[in-house]
């Protein structure tokens, strides 16, 4: 059991933790933009210094793109080992003009810290470091052996992790892995996640004529790549919203009745969601509830589309090229590589002569289901009750965390605790991302309690 002394230290240092988070959030560690590579490096150094200050043995490992930071406590025999994971990279902040305050100048508004990375994942990850700091301040040692793995490529699909994990099995060996990179079910209702969706994310390029043409000289003679593109995109889903790629649903595990019942017993507030999103109507695959659609069923979305003349006024052209980015969220038993193949075959079959098709794989990962009935999960539920004053519910999350299926498949980890302190309204990946300071604080309390619960789970 955690001592009241430690919880008191956490309460007493609440403001300093926020000040440190502000420093972390000031670093624009946008992993997908090459011009931010040195900022990503700065964030890695920031994490490294935190680990060193905690007295962990820490190292920075270079990869083809952004470094992995690893640290571990001095090993104590007969104590369980907990592997903590987080990511210090963030998504691009665009569209900048929609931010009420600049994305890398953290501002406190309505009890929240507002900045890119506040909830995803810098704020949530920092709760682990501050929990350990508070424990060490009171007890001098941690109740469990701790290993910390923090990467700067999560938001680009963790391309270096496969190799890193293969090469560092011994360093990463642990009894349980824990991370907070999701959210609560709703504000004030904490959750433990037992499934994540996978991802296939592809980029389509269509090349027509060698250069933009006068649409009068040449109109009527050749295929227009934008027209071809939108016809292809329109055929990827049927009018009801089911994905129309042949074979797409073949491996999808049907939802069991107990799980559907459990999901419908959670009070998912559709009106609140509609108001938050600014839409009058929610829509999706027929035959499934909103909860099921957003977490337990696969989807396809066009993320971006471009081509032709988008400047002011009229310019009469047939564009030379057009493109789109398409992502598919996958559910257990679907495999990202197979889905990529099915997508390429289908889009290829829809592409008429007269345009050249090129498809590139942007990133992807497999979906994952984790155990919700082991000692680690029970420990996490108790710790969350200590931290938040309320027992968690169990949910599937619709997002993806590529490393989680590697923990399970490549490292053979059985006990994987997917926690989340943020709120679904935190605006991860959106303008004005934020993280409630109360959630930050309760998260620190929960992790401190969890390390004690895991001591003898
Ligand atoms: N923290 C998210 C994953 C997440 C989102 C978990 C929502 C639970 C609920 C993570 O940082 C993320 O955004 N992942 C990417 C992964 C992708 C780039 C491979 C995602 O889901 O788009
Ligand atoms: Mn994240
Ligand atoms: Mn993210």
Coordinates of C-alpha atoms and ligand atoms in Angstrom, one line a residue:
X1 CA 0.0 0.0 0.0
X2 CA 1.1 3.5 -0.7
X3 CA 1.8 5.7 2.3
X4 CA -0.1 8.9 3.0
X5 CA 3.3 10.6 3.2
X6 CA 3.9 10.0 -0.5
X7 CA 0.4 11.2 -1.4
X8 CA 1.1 14.3 0.7
X9 CA 4.3 15.0 -1.2
X10 CA 2.5 14.7 -4.5
X11 CA -0.2 17.2 -3.3
X12 CA 2.5 19.6 -2.0
X13 CA 4.4 19.6 -5.3
X14 CA 1.4 20.0 -7.6
X15 CA 2.4 23.4 -9.0
X16 CA 6.1 22.5 -9.5
X17 CA 5.0 19.4 -11.6
X18 CA 3.0 21.8 -13.8
X19 CA 5.9 24.1 -14.2
X20 CA 8.1 21.2 -15.3
X21 CA 5.4 20.0 -17.7
X22 CA 5.4 23.5 -19.2
X23 CA 9.1 23.2 -19.9
X24 CA 8.5 19.8 -21.7
X25 CA 5.7 21.2 -23.7
X26 CA 7.7 24.2 -24.9
X27 CA 9.8 21.8 -27.1
X28 CA 8.2 21.4 -30.5
X29 CA 9.1 17.8 -30.9
X30 CA 7.0 17.1 -34.1
X31 CA 8.3 13.8 -35.3
X32 CA 6.8 13.8 -38.8
X33 CA 8.4 17.1 -39.9
X34 CA 12.1 16.9 -40.7
X35 CA 12.7 20.5 -39.9
X36 CA 11.9 19.7 -36.2
X37 CA 14.5 16.9 -36.0
X38 CA 16.7 18.9 -33.6
X39 CA 13.6 19.8 -31.4
X40 CA 12.8 16.1 -31.2
X41 CA 16.3 15.5 -30.1
X42 CA 15.9 18.3 -27.4
X43 CA 12.9 16.5 -26.0
X44 CA 14.8 13.2 -25.9
X45 CA 17.5 15.0 -23.9
X46 CA 14.9 16.5 -21.6
X47 CA 13.5 13.0 -20.8
X48 CA 17.1 11.6 -20.5
X49 CA 17.9 14.3 -17.9
X50 CA 14.7 13.6 -16.0
X51 CA 15.6 9.9 -15.8
X52 CA 19.1 10.7 -14.6
X53 CA 17.8 13.0 -12.0
X54 CA 15.6 10.2 -10.7
X55 CA 18.8 8.2 -10.3
X56 CA 18.0 5.8 -13.1
X57 CA 20.8 4.5 -15.4
X58 CA 19.8 6.1 -18.7
X59 CA 20.9 6.0 -22.3
X60 CA 19.8 7.6 -25.6
X61 CA 19.8 5.2 -28.5
X62 CA 20.0 6.6 -32.0
X63 CA 17.7 5.2 -34.7
X64 CA 17.3 6.0 -38.4
X65 CA 15.1 9.0 -37.3
X66 CA 14.5 9.9 -33.7
X67 CA 16.2 8.6 -30.6
X68 CA 14.8 6.1 -28.1
X69 CA 15.4 6.9 -24.4
X70 CA 15.8 4.0 -22.0
X71 CA 16.4 4.0 -18.3
X72 CA 16.3 1.5 -15.5
X73 CA 16.6 1.4 -11.7
X74 CA 19.3 -0.6 -9.9
X75 CA 18.0 -4.1 -9.9
X76 CA 16.7 -5.5 -6.6
X77 CA 16.2 -9.3 -6.4
X78 CA 12.7 -10.7 -5.8
X79 CA 10.9 -7.7 -6.8
X80 CA 8.7 -7.5 -9.9
X81 CA 9.9 -5.5 -12.9
X82 CA 7.7 -2.9 -14.4
X83 CA 8.3 -1.5 -17.9
X84 CA 7.0 2.0 -18.4
X85 CA 6.4 3.2 -21.9
X86 CA 5.7 6.7 -23.3
X87 CA 6.3 8.9 -26.3
X88 CA 7.8 12.4 -26.3
X89 CA 7.0 13.2 -29.9
X90 CA 3.9 15.1 -30.9
X91 CA 1.7 15.7 -33.9
X92 CA 2.0 18.8 -36.1
X93 CA 0.1 21.7 -34.6
X94 CA -1.7 22.8 -37.8
X95 CA -4.0 24.6 -38.4
X96 CA -2.1 27.2 -36.4
X97 CA -4.7 30.0 -36.8
X98 CA -7.2 27.9 -34.8
X99 CA -5.2 27.9 -31.6
X100 CA -6.3 30.4 -28.9
X101 CA -2.7 30.5 -27.7
X102 CA 0.4 29.3 -29.6
X103 CA 0.8 25.5 -29.5
X104 CA 4.3 25.5 -28.0
X105 CA 3.6 28.3 -25.5
X106 CA 1.7 26.4 -22.9
X107 CA -1.2 28.4 -21.4
X108 CA -3.5 27.6 -18.4
X109 CA -7.2 28.0 -19.2
X110 CA -10.2 26.7 -17.3
X111 CA -8.1 24.4 -15.2
X112 CA -6.3 22.9 -18.2
X113 CA -2.9 23.2 -19.7
X114 CA -3.2 24.0 -23.4
X115 CA -0.4 23.0 -25.8
X116 CA 0.4 20.4 -28.4
X117 CA 1.4 17.3 -26.6
X118 CA -0.4 18.2 -23.3
X119 CA -2.4 15.0 -23.2
X120 CA -0.7 13.1 -26.0
X121 CA 1.5 12.1 -24.5
X122 CA 3.9 14.4 -22.6
X123 CA 1.6 15.2 -19.8
X124 CA 0.4 11.7 -19.3
X125 CA 3.9 10.3 -19.5
X126 CA 5.3 12.8 -17.0
X127 CA 2.9 11.4 -14.4
X128 CA 5.2 8.3 -14.2
X129 CA 8.3 10.3 -13.6
X130 CA 6.8 12.6 -11.0
X131 CA 5.2 9.6 -9.2
X132 CA 8.7 8.0 -8.9
X133 CA 10.2 11.2 -7.8
X134 CA 7.7 11.5 -4.9
X135 CA 8.2 7.9 -3.8
X136 CA 12.0 8.4 -3.9
X137 CA 11.8 11.6 -1.9
X138 CA 10.0 9.7 0.9
X139 CA 11.3 6.2 0.8
X140 CA 14.7 6.5 -1.1
X141 CA 14.0 3.3 -3.1
X142 CA 11.2 2.2 -5.4
X143 CA 8.9 -0.6 -4.5
X144 CA 9.5 -2.4 -7.8
X145 CA 12.3 -2.6 -10.4
X146 CA 11.5 0.0 -13.0
X147 CA 12.5 0.2 -16.7
X148 CA 11.5 3.2 -18.8
X149 CA 11.2 3.2 -22.6
X150 CA 10.3 6.5 -24.3
X151 CA 10.3 7.0 -28.0
X152 CA 10.1 9.9 -30.4
X153 CA 8.5 8.1 -33.3
X154 CA 5.1 7.0 -32.0
X155 CA 3.2 9.6 -34.0
X156 CA 4.9 8.3 -37.2
X157 CA 4.1 4.6 -36.5
X158 CA 7.1 3.6 -34.4
X159 CA 9.2 2.5 -37.5
X160 CA 12.3 1.8 -35.4
X161 CA 10.7 -0.2 -32.6
X162 CA 10.5 -3.5 -34.3
X163 CA 14.3 -3.7 -34.7
X164 CA 15.0 -2.0 -31.3
X165 CA 12.8 -4.6 -29.5
X166 CA 14.5 -7.5 -31.3
X167 CA 17.9 -6.2 -30.3
X168 CA 17.1 -5.4 -26.6
X169 CA 15.0 -8.3 -25.4
X170 CA 17.0 -8.6 -22.2
X171 CA 16.9 -4.9 -21.3
X172 CA 13.1 -4.8 -21.9
X173 CA 12.2 -8.1 -20.0
X174 CA 9.6 -7.2 -17.4
X175 CA 6.7 -8.8 -15.6
X176 CA 4.3 -6.1 -16.6
X177 CA 4.3 -3.1 -19.0
X178 CA 2.3 0.0 -18.3
X179 CA 1.5 3.1 -20.3
X180 CA -0.9 6.0 -20.2
X181 CA -1.5 7.2 -23.8
X182 CA -5.3 7.0 -24.1
X183 CA -8.0 8.6 -22.0
X184 CA -10.7 8.2 -19.4
X185 CA -14.0 7.0 -20.7
X186 CA -15.6 10.3 -19.9
X187 CA -14.5 13.2 -17.6
X188 CA -14.4 11.8 -14.1
X189 CA -14.9 8.1 -15.2
X190 CA -11.4 6.6 -15.5
X191 CA -10.9 3.6 -17.7
X192 CA -8.6 0.6 -18.4
X193 CA -8.3 -0.1 -22.1
X194 CA -8.2 -3.7 -23.2
X195 CA -8.1 -3.3 -27.0
X196 CA -6.5 -0.9 -29.5
X197 CA -7.2 -0.7 -33.2
X198 CA -4.5 -1.2 -35.7
X199 CA -3.7 1.0 -38.7
X200 CA -3.0 0.9 -42.4
X201 CA -2.1 4.3 -43.7
X202 CA -1.4 4.7 -47.4
X203 CA -0.7 7.6 -49.8
X204 CA -2.1 7.5 -53.3
X205 CA -0.5 9.4 -56.2
X206 CA -2.1 9.7 -59.6
X207 CA -0.1 11.1 -62.5
X208 CA -1.9 12.1 -65.7
X209 CA -0.3 14.4 -68.3
X210 CA 3.4 15.5 -67.8
X211 CA 2.3 19.0 -66.9
X212 CA -0.9 21.1 -66.2
X213 CA -2.8 21.6 -69.5
X214 CA -5.1 24.2 -70.9
X215 CA -8.5 22.6 -70.4
X216 CA -9.8 24.1 -73.6
X217 CA -7.1 22.8 -75.9
X218 CA -7.1 19.4 -74.3
X219 CA -10.4 19.0 -72.4
X220 CA -12.3 16.0 -73.6
X221 CA -9.2 14.1 -74.7
X222 CA -7.6 12.7 -71.6
X223 CA -8.3 11.4 -68.2
X224 CA -8.3 14.1 -65.4
X225 CA -6.4 12.7 -62.4
X226 CA -8.6 14.5 -59.9
X227 CA -11.7 13.1 -61.4
X228 CA -10.2 9.6 -61.5
X229 CA -9.1 10.0 -57.9
X230 CA -12.4 11.0 -56.5
X231 CA -14.1 8.2 -58.4
X232 CA -11.7 5.8 -56.8
X233 CA -12.2 7.2 -53.3
X234 CA -15.9 7.1 -53.7
X235 CA -15.8 3.4 -54.4
X236 CA -13.8 2.6 -51.2
X237 CA -16.9 2.6 -49.1
X238 CA -20.5 1.7 -50.1
X239 CA -23.2 4.4 -49.6
X240 CA -24.1 2.9 -46.1
X241 CA -20.6 3.4 -44.8
X242 CA -19.2 -0.2 -45.1
X243 CA -15.7 -0.5 -46.5
X244 CA -16.0 -1.9 -50.1
X245 CA -12.5 -3.3 -50.5
X246 CA -13.0 -7.1 -51.3
X247 CA -11.8 -9.2 -48.4
X248 CA -11.6 -6.3 -46.0
X249 CA -13.8 -7.9 -43.3
X250 CA -12.7 -11.5 -43.8
X251 CA -10.6 -11.7 -40.6
X252 CA -12.7 -9.4 -38.4
X253 CA -13.6 -11.2 -35.2
X254 CA -17.4 -10.7 -34.7
X255 CA -18.3 -8.9 -31.4
X256 CA -19.6 -11.3 -28.8
X257 CA -22.9 -10.6 -27.2
X258 CA -21.5 -10.1 -23.6
X259 CA -19.2 -7.4 -25.0
X260 CA -22.0 -5.7 -26.9
X261 CA -24.1 -5.7 -23.7
X262 CA -21.2 -4.4 -21.7
X263 CA -20.6 -1.6 -24.2
X264 CA -24.2 -0.6 -24.2
X265 CA -24.3 -0.5 -20.4
X266 CA -21.7 2.3 -20.4
X267 CA -23.5 5.6 -20.6
X268 CA -22.0 7.0 -23.8
X269 CA -23.2 10.5 -24.2
X270 CA -24.0 11.1 -27.9
X271 CA -25.5 14.5 -27.4
X272 CA -22.4 15.7 -25.6
X273 CA -20.2 14.3 -28.3
X274 CA -22.3 16.0 -31.1
X275 CA -22.1 19.3 -29.3
X276 CA -18.3 18.9 -28.8
X277 CA -17.7 18.0 -32.4
X278 CA -20.1 20.6 -33.8
X279 CA -22.1 18.1 -35.9
X280 CA -25.8 17.5 -35.8
X281 CA -25.7 13.9 -36.7
X282 CA -23.4 10.9 -36.1
X283 CA -23.2 8.3 -38.8
X284 CA -21.3 5.0 -39.5
X285 CA -21.5 1.4 -40.2
X286 CA -25.1 0.1 -40.1
X287 CA -26.0 -2.4 -37.3
X288 CA -23.5 -1.0 -34.7
X289 CA -23.8 1.5 -31.9
X290 CA -21.6 4.6 -31.7
X291 CA -19.4 2.9 -29.1
X292 CA -18.9 -0.2 -31.2
X293 CA -18.2 1.9 -34.4
X294 CA -15.6 4.1 -32.7
X295 CA -13.6 1.3 -31.0
X296 CA -14.5 -2.2 -32.1
X297 CA -15.2 -2.0 -35.8
X298 CA -12.8 -1.2 -38.6
X299 CA -13.1 2.0 -40.6
X300 CA -11.7 3.8 -43.6
X301 CA -11.0 7.6 -43.8
X302 CA -9.6 10.0 -46.4
X303 CA -7.2 12.2 -44.3
X304 CA -6.2 14.6 -47.0
X305 CA -6.6 15.2 -50.7
X306 CA -4.9 17.6 -53.1
X307 CA -4.5 18.4 -56.8
X308 CA -5.1 21.2 -59.3
X309 CA -5.4 24.9 -58.9
X310 CA -6.6 26.0 -55.5
X311 CA -5.5 29.7 -55.7
X312 CA -7.7 32.8 -56.1
X313 CA -10.0 33.1 -59.1
X314 CA -10.3 31.0 -62.2
X315 CA -7.5 29.1 -63.9
X316 CA -8.7 26.7 -66.6
X317 CA -6.5 23.6 -66.4
X318 CA -6.5 19.9 -66.4
X319 CA -4.1 19.1 -63.6
X320 CA -1.1 16.9 -64.1
X321 CA -1.5 15.0 -60.8
X322 CA -3.7 14.4 -57.8
X323 CA -3.3 12.6 -54.5
X324 CA -4.9 11.5 -51.3
X325 CA -3.9 10.0 -47.9
X326 CA -6.2 7.2 -46.8
X327 CA -6.1 5.5 -43.4
X328 CA -7.9 2.4 -42.2
X329 CA -8.4 1.5 -38.6
X330 CA -8.2 -2.3 -38.0
X331 CA -9.6 -4.6 -35.3
X332 CA -8.3 -7.8 -33.8
X333 CA -7.3 -10.5 -36.3
X334 CA -7.0 -8.1 -39.2
X335 CA -3.4 -7.6 -40.3
X336 CA -2.0 -4.4 -41.5
X337 CA 0.1 -5.9 -44.2
X338 CA -2.7 -8.0 -45.7
X339 CA -5.0 -5.0 -45.6
X340 CA -2.4 -2.9 -47.5
X341 CA -2.3 -5.6 -50.2
X342 CA -6.1 -5.7 -50.6
X343 CA -6.2 -1.9 -50.8
X344 CA -3.5 -1.8 -53.5
X345 CA -5.2 -4.6 -55.5
X346 CA -8.5 -2.9 -55.3
X347 CA -7.3 0.7 -56.1
X348 CA -5.2 -0.8 -59.0
X349 CA -8.3 -2.4 -60.4
X350 CA -10.2 0.9 -60.3
X351 CA -7.5 2.9 -62.0
X352 CA -8.3 3.4 -65.7
X353 CA -5.7 3.7 -68.5
X354 CA -4.3 7.2 -69.0
X355 CA -3.2 7.8 -65.4
X356 CA -0.3 6.2 -63.5
X357 CA -0.9 5.0 -60.0
X358 CA 1.6 4.9 -57.2
X359 CA 0.8 3.9 -53.7
X360 CA 3.2 4.3 -50.8
X361 CA 2.9 2.9 -47.3
X362 CA 3.0 5.7 -44.7
X363 CA 2.8 3.7 -41.6
X364 CA 0.8 0.9 -40.0
X365 CA 0.5 -1.4 -37.0
X366 CA -1.6 -4.4 -36.0
X367 CA -4.6 -4.2 -33.7
X368 CA -4.2 -5.8 -30.2
X369 CA -6.4 -7.3 -27.5
X370 CA -4.9 -7.6 -24.0
X371 CA -5.9 -9.5 -20.9
X372 CA -8.3 -7.8 -18.6
X373 CA -8.3 -10.5 -16.0
X374 CA -4.8 -10.6 -14.5
X375 CA -3.2 -9.5 -11.3
X376 CA -1.7 -6.4 -13.0
X377 CA -5.2 -5.3 -14.1
X378 CA -6.6 -5.7 -10.6
X379 CA -3.6 -3.7 -9.2
X380 CA -4.3 -1.0 -11.7
X381 CA -7.9 -0.8 -10.9
X382 CA -7.1 -0.4 -7.2
X383 CA -4.5 2.2 -7.9
X384 CA -6.8 4.2 -10.1
X385 CA -9.4 4.2 -7.3
X386 CA -6.7 5.6 -5.0
X387 CA -5.8 8.3 -7.5
X388 CA -9.1 9.3 -8.9
X389 CA -11.5 8.2 -6.2
X390 CA -13.4 6.0 -8.5
X391 CA -13.0 2.5 -10.0
X392 CA -12.3 2.3 -13.7
X393 CA -14.5 0.9 -16.4
X394 CA -13.2 -1.3 -19.2
X395 CA -13.1 0.0 -22.8
X396 CA -11.7 -0.6 -26.2
X397 CA -10.0 2.4 -27.7
X398 CA -10.3 3.4 -31.4
X399 CA -6.7 4.8 -31.6
X400 CA -3.5 2.9 -32.2
X401 CA -0.2 2.5 -30.3
X402 CA 2.1 0.5 -32.6
X403 CA 4.4 -0.7 -29.8
X404 CA 1.6 -2.5 -27.9
X405 CA 1.2 -5.3 -30.4
X406 CA 5.0 -5.7 -30.4
X407 CA 5.0 -6.0 -26.6
X408 CA 2.5 -8.8 -27.0
X409 CA 3.7 -10.6 -30.2
X410 CA 7.5 -9.9 -30.2
X411 CA 8.3 -9.7 -26.5
X412 CA 5.6 -12.2 -25.5
X413 CA 4.3 -9.9 -22.7
X414 CA 1.1 -11.1 -21.1
X415 CA 0.4 -8.3 -18.7
X416 CA -0.1 -5.0 -20.5
X417 CA -1.8 -2.1 -18.7
X418 CA -3.2 0.5 -21.0
X419 CA -4.2 3.4 -18.8
X420 CA -5.3 6.9 -19.7
X421 CA -5.6 10.0 -17.6
X422 CA -6.8 12.4 -20.3
X423 CA -10.4 13.1 -21.3
X424 CA -11.8 12.2 -24.7
X425 CA -12.4 16.0 -25.1
X426 CA -8.8 16.9 -24.7
X427 CA -8.4 17.5 -28.4
X428 CA -5.4 15.2 -29.1
X429 CA -4.2 15.9 -32.6
X430 CA -6.6 18.9 -32.8
X431 CA -6.0 22.6 -32.3
X432 CA -6.1 23.7 -28.7
X433 CA -5.1 20.3 -27.3
X434 CA -5.3 20.4 -23.5
X435 CA -4.9 18.3 -20.4
X436 CA -6.8 19.0 -17.1
X437 CA -4.5 19.8 -14.3
X438 CA -6.7 17.7 -12.0
X439 CA -6.3 14.7 -14.3
X440 CA -2.5 15.3 -14.3
X441 CA -2.5 15.4 -10.6
X442 CA -4.7 12.3 -10.1
X443 CA -2.6 10.5 -12.7
X444 CA 0.5 11.1 -10.6
X445 CA -1.3 9.8 -7.5
X446 CA -2.5 6.7 -9.4
X447 CA 0.9 5.7 -10.7
X448 CA 2.5 6.1 -7.3
X449 CA -0.2 3.9 -5.9
X450 CA 0.2 1.4 -8.8
X451 CA 3.9 0.9 -8.2
X452 CA 3.0 -0.2 -4.7
X453 CA 0.1 -2.4 -5.8
X454 CA 2.4 -4.1 -8.3
X455 CA 5.0 -4.8 -5.6
X456 CA 3.0 -7.9 -4.6
X457 CA 0.1 -8.1 -6.9
Ligands
LIG1 N1 -2.2 8.3 -28.0 C1 -2.6 8.0 -29.4 C2 -3.3 6.7 -29.5 C3 -4.7 6.7 -28.9 C4 -5.6 7.5 -29.4 C5 -5.0 5.8 -27.9 C6 -6.9 7.5 -28.9 C7 -6.3 5.8 -27.4 C8 -7.2 6.7 -27.9 C9 -1.3 7.9 -30.2 O1 -0.4 8.9 -29.9 C10 -1.6 8.0 -31.6 O2 -2.1 9.1 -32.0 N2 -1.3 7.0 -32.4 C11 -1.5 7.1 -33.8 C12 -0.7 6.0 -34.3 C13 -0.3 6.0 -35.7 C14 0.4 7.2 -36.2 C15 0.4 4.7 -36.1 C16 -2.9 7.0 -34.2 O3 -3.7 6.3 -33.5 O4 -3.3 7.7 -35.2
LIG2 MN1 -0.1 9.1 -27.9
LIG3 MN1 -1.1 10.7 -31.0

